[in-house]
PDB file of C-alpha atoms in Angstrom:
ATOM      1  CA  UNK A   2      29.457 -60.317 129.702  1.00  0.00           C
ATOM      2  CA  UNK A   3      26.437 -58.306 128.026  1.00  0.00           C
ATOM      3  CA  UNK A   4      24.410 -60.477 125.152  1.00  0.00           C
ATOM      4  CA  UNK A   5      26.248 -58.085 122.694  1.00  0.00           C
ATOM      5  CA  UNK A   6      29.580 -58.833 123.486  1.00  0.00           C
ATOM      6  CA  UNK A   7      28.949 -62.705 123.928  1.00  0.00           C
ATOM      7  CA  UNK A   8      27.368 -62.303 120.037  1.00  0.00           C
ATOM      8  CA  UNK A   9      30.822 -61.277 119.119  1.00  0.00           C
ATOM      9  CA  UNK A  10      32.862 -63.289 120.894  1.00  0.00           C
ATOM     10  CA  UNK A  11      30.992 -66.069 119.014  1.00  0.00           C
ATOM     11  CA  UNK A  12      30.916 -64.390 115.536  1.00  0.00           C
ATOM     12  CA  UNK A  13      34.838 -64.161 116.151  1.00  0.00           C
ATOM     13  CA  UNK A  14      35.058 -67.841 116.725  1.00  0.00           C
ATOM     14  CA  UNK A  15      32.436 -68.884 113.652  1.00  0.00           C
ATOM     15  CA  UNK A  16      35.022 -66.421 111.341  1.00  0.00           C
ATOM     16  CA  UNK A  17      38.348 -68.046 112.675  1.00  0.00           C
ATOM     17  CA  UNK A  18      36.591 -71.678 112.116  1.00  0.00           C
ATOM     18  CA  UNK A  19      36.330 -70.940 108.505  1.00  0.00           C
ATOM     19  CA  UNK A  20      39.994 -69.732 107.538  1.00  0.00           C
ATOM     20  CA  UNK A  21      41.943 -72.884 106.781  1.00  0.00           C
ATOM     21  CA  UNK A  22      45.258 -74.005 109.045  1.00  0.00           C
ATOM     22  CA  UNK A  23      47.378 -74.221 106.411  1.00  0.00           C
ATOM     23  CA  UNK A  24      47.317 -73.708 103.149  1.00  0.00           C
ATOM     24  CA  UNK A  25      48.028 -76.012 100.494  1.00  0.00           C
ATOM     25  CA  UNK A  26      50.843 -75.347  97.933  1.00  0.00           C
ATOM     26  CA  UNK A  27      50.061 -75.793  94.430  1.00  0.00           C
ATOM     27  CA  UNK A  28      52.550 -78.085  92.221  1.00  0.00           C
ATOM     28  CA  UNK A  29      53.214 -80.581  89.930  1.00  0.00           C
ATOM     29  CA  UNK A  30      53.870 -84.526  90.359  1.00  0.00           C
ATOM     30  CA  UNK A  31      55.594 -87.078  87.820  1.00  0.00           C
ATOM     31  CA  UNK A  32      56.046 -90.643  88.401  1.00  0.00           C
ATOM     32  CA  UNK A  33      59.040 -93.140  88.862  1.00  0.00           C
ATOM     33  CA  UNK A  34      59.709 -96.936  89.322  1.00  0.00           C
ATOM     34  CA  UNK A  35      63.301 -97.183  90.640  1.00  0.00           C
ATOM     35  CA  UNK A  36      63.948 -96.260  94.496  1.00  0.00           C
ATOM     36  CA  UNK A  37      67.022 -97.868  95.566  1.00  0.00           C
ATOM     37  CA  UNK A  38      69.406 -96.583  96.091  1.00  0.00           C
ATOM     38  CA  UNK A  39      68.111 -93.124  96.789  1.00  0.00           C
ATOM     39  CA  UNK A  40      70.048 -89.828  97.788  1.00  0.00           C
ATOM     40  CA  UNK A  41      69.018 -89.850 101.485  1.00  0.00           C
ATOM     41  CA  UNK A  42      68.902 -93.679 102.315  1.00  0.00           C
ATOM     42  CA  UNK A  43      71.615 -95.705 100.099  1.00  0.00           C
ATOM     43  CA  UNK A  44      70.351 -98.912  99.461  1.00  0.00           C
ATOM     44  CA  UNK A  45      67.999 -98.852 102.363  1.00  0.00           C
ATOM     45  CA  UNK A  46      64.424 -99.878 101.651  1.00  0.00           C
ATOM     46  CA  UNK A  47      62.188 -96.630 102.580  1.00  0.00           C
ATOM     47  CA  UNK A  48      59.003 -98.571 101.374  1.00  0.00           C
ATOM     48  CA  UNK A  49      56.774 -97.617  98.680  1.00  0.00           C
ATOM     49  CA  UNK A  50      55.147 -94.319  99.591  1.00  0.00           C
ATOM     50  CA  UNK A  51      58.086 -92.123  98.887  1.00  0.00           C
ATOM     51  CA  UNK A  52      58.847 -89.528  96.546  1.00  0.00           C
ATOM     52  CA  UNK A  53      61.844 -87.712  94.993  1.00  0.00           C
ATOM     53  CA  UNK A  54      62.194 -83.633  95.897  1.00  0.00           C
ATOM     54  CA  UNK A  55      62.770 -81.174  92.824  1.00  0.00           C
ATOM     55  CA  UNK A  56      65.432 -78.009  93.586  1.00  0.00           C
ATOM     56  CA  UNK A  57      62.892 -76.408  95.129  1.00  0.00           C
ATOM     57  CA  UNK A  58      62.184 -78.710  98.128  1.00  0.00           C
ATOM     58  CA  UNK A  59      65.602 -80.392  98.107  1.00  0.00           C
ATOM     59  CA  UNK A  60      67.161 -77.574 100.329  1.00  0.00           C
ATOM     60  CA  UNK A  61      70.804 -79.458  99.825  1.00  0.00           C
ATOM     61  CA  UNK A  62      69.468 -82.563 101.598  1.00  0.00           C
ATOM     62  CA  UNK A  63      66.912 -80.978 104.466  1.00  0.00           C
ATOM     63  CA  UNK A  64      64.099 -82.218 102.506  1.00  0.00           C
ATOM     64  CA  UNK A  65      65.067 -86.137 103.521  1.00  0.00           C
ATOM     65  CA  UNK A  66      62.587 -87.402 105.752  1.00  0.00           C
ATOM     66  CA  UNK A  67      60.092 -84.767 105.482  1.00  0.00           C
ATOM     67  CA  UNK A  68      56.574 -86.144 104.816  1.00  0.00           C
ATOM     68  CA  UNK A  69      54.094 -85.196 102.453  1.00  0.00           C
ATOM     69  CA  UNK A  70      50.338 -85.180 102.090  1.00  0.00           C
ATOM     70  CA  UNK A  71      49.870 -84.752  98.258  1.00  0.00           C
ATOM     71  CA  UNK A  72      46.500 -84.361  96.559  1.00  0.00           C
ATOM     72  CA  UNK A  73      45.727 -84.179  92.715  1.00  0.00           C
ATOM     73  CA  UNK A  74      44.117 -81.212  91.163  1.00  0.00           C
ATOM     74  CA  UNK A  75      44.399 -81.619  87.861  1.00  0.00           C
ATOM     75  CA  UNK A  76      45.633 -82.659  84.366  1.00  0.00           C
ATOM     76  CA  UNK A  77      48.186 -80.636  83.393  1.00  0.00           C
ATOM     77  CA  UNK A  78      47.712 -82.413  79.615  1.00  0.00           C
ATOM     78  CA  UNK A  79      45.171 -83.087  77.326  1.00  0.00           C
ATOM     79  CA  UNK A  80      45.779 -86.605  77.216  1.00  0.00           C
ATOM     80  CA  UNK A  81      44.290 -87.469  80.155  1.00  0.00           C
ATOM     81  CA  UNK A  82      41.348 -84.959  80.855  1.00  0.00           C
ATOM     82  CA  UNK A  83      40.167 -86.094  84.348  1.00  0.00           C
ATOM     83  CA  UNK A  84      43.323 -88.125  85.308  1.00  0.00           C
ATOM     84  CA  UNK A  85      42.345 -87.718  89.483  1.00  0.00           C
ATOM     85  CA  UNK A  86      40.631 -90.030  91.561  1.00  0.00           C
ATOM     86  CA  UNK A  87      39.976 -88.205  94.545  1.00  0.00           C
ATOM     87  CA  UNK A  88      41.558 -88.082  98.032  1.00  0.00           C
ATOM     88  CA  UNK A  89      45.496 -87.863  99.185  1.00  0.00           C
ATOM     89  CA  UNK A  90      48.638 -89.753  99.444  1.00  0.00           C
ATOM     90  CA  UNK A  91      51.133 -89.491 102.284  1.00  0.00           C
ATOM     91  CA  UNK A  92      55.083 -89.344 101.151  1.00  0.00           C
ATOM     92  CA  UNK A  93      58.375 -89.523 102.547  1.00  0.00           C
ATOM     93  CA  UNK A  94      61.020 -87.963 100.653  1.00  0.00           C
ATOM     94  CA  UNK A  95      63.753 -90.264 100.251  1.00  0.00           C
ATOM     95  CA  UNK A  96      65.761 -88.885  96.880  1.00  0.00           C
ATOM     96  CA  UNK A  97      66.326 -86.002  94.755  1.00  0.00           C
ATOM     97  CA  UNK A  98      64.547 -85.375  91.528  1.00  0.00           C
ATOM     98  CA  UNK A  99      67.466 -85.078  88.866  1.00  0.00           C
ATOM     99  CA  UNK A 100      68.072 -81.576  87.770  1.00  0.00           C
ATOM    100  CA  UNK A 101      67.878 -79.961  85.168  1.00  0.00           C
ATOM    101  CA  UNK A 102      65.791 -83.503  83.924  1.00  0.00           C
ATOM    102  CA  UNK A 103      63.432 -83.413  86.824  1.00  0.00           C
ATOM    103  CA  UNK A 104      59.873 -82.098  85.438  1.00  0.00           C
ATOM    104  CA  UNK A 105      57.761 -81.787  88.394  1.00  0.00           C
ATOM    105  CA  UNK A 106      57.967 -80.359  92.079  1.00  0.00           C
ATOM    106  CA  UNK A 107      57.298 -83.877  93.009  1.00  0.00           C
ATOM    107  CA  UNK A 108      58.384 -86.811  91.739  1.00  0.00           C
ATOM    108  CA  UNK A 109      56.237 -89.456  93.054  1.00  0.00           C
ATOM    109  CA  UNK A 110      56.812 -93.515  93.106  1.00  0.00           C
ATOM    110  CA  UNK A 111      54.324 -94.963  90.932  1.00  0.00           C
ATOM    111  CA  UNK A 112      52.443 -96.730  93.582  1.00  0.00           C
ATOM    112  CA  UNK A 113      51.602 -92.941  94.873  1.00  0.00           C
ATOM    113  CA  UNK A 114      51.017 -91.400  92.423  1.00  0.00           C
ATOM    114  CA  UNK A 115      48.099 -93.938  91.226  1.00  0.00           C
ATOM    115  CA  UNK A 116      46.304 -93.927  94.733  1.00  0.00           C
ATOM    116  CA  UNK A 117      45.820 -90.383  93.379  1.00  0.00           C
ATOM    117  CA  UNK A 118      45.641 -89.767  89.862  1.00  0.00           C
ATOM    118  CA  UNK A 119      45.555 -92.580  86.722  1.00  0.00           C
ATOM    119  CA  UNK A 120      49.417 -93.117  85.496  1.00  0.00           C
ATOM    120  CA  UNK A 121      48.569 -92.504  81.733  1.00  0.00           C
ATOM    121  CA  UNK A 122      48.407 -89.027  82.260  1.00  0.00           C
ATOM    122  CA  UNK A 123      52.341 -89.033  83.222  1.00  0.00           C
ATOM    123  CA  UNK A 124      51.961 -85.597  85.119  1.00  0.00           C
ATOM    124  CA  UNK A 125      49.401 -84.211  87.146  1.00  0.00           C
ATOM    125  CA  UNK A 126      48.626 -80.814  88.972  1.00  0.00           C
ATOM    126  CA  UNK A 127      49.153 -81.281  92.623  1.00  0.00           C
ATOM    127  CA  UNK A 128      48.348 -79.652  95.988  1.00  0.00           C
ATOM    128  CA  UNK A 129      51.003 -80.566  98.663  1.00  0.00           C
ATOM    129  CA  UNK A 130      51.428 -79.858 102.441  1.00  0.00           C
ATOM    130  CA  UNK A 131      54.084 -80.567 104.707  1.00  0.00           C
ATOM    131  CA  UNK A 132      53.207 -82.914 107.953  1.00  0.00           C
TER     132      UNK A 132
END
């Protein structure tokens, strides 16, 4: 291999290092306090680090079971101007967010949603990955 093609062999791998695996999805997340009995479990306890799918992840039931790894981005209020405190929460979906009530694409149990953001802002702007 000549010293030019090793130089972009290793470019190559420096550029695919840099291009993220997967790309988060931007979102909303709310808040609740009541998770039994939930759409996918009954009256089963599923723990606290669940979450309730909106239309758009509830895929007629699919979305029970699938796990989360939810980040906050931002307020999406002024009541609350900073309402994130930095790193991510993993969730388990184990209900559906009522429609048409449900205001968010995630509807977080409260004990979540404050690892991530401060509960007096209600609603935050989320990034959200499947795991």
């Amino acid at each position: 291999m000549t010293m030019a093609t090793r130089g972009l062999v290793f470019l190559g791998l420096v550029m695919i290092s840099l291009v993220p695996m997967a790309s988060a999805i931007a979102g909303t997340a709310t808040f609740y306090t009541v998770y039994v009995p939930s759409a996918c479990y009954g009256f089963q306890d599923q723990g606290v680090m669940i979450a309730a799918a909106s239309d758009a992840l509830w895929n007629n039931g699919a979305a029970c079971g699938k796990m989360y790894r939810v980040s906050c981005t931002g307020p999406t209020n002024q009541g609350v101007p900073r309402p994130c405190k930095g790193g991510s929460v993993t969730v388990k979906i184990v209900d559906r967010c009522p429609s048409p009530g449900c205001q968010a694409t995630l509807d977080l149990s409260q004990q979540a949603f404050s690892q991530i953001a401060d509960t007096n802002a209600g609603k935050i702007q989320i990034d959200y990955n499947p795991i």
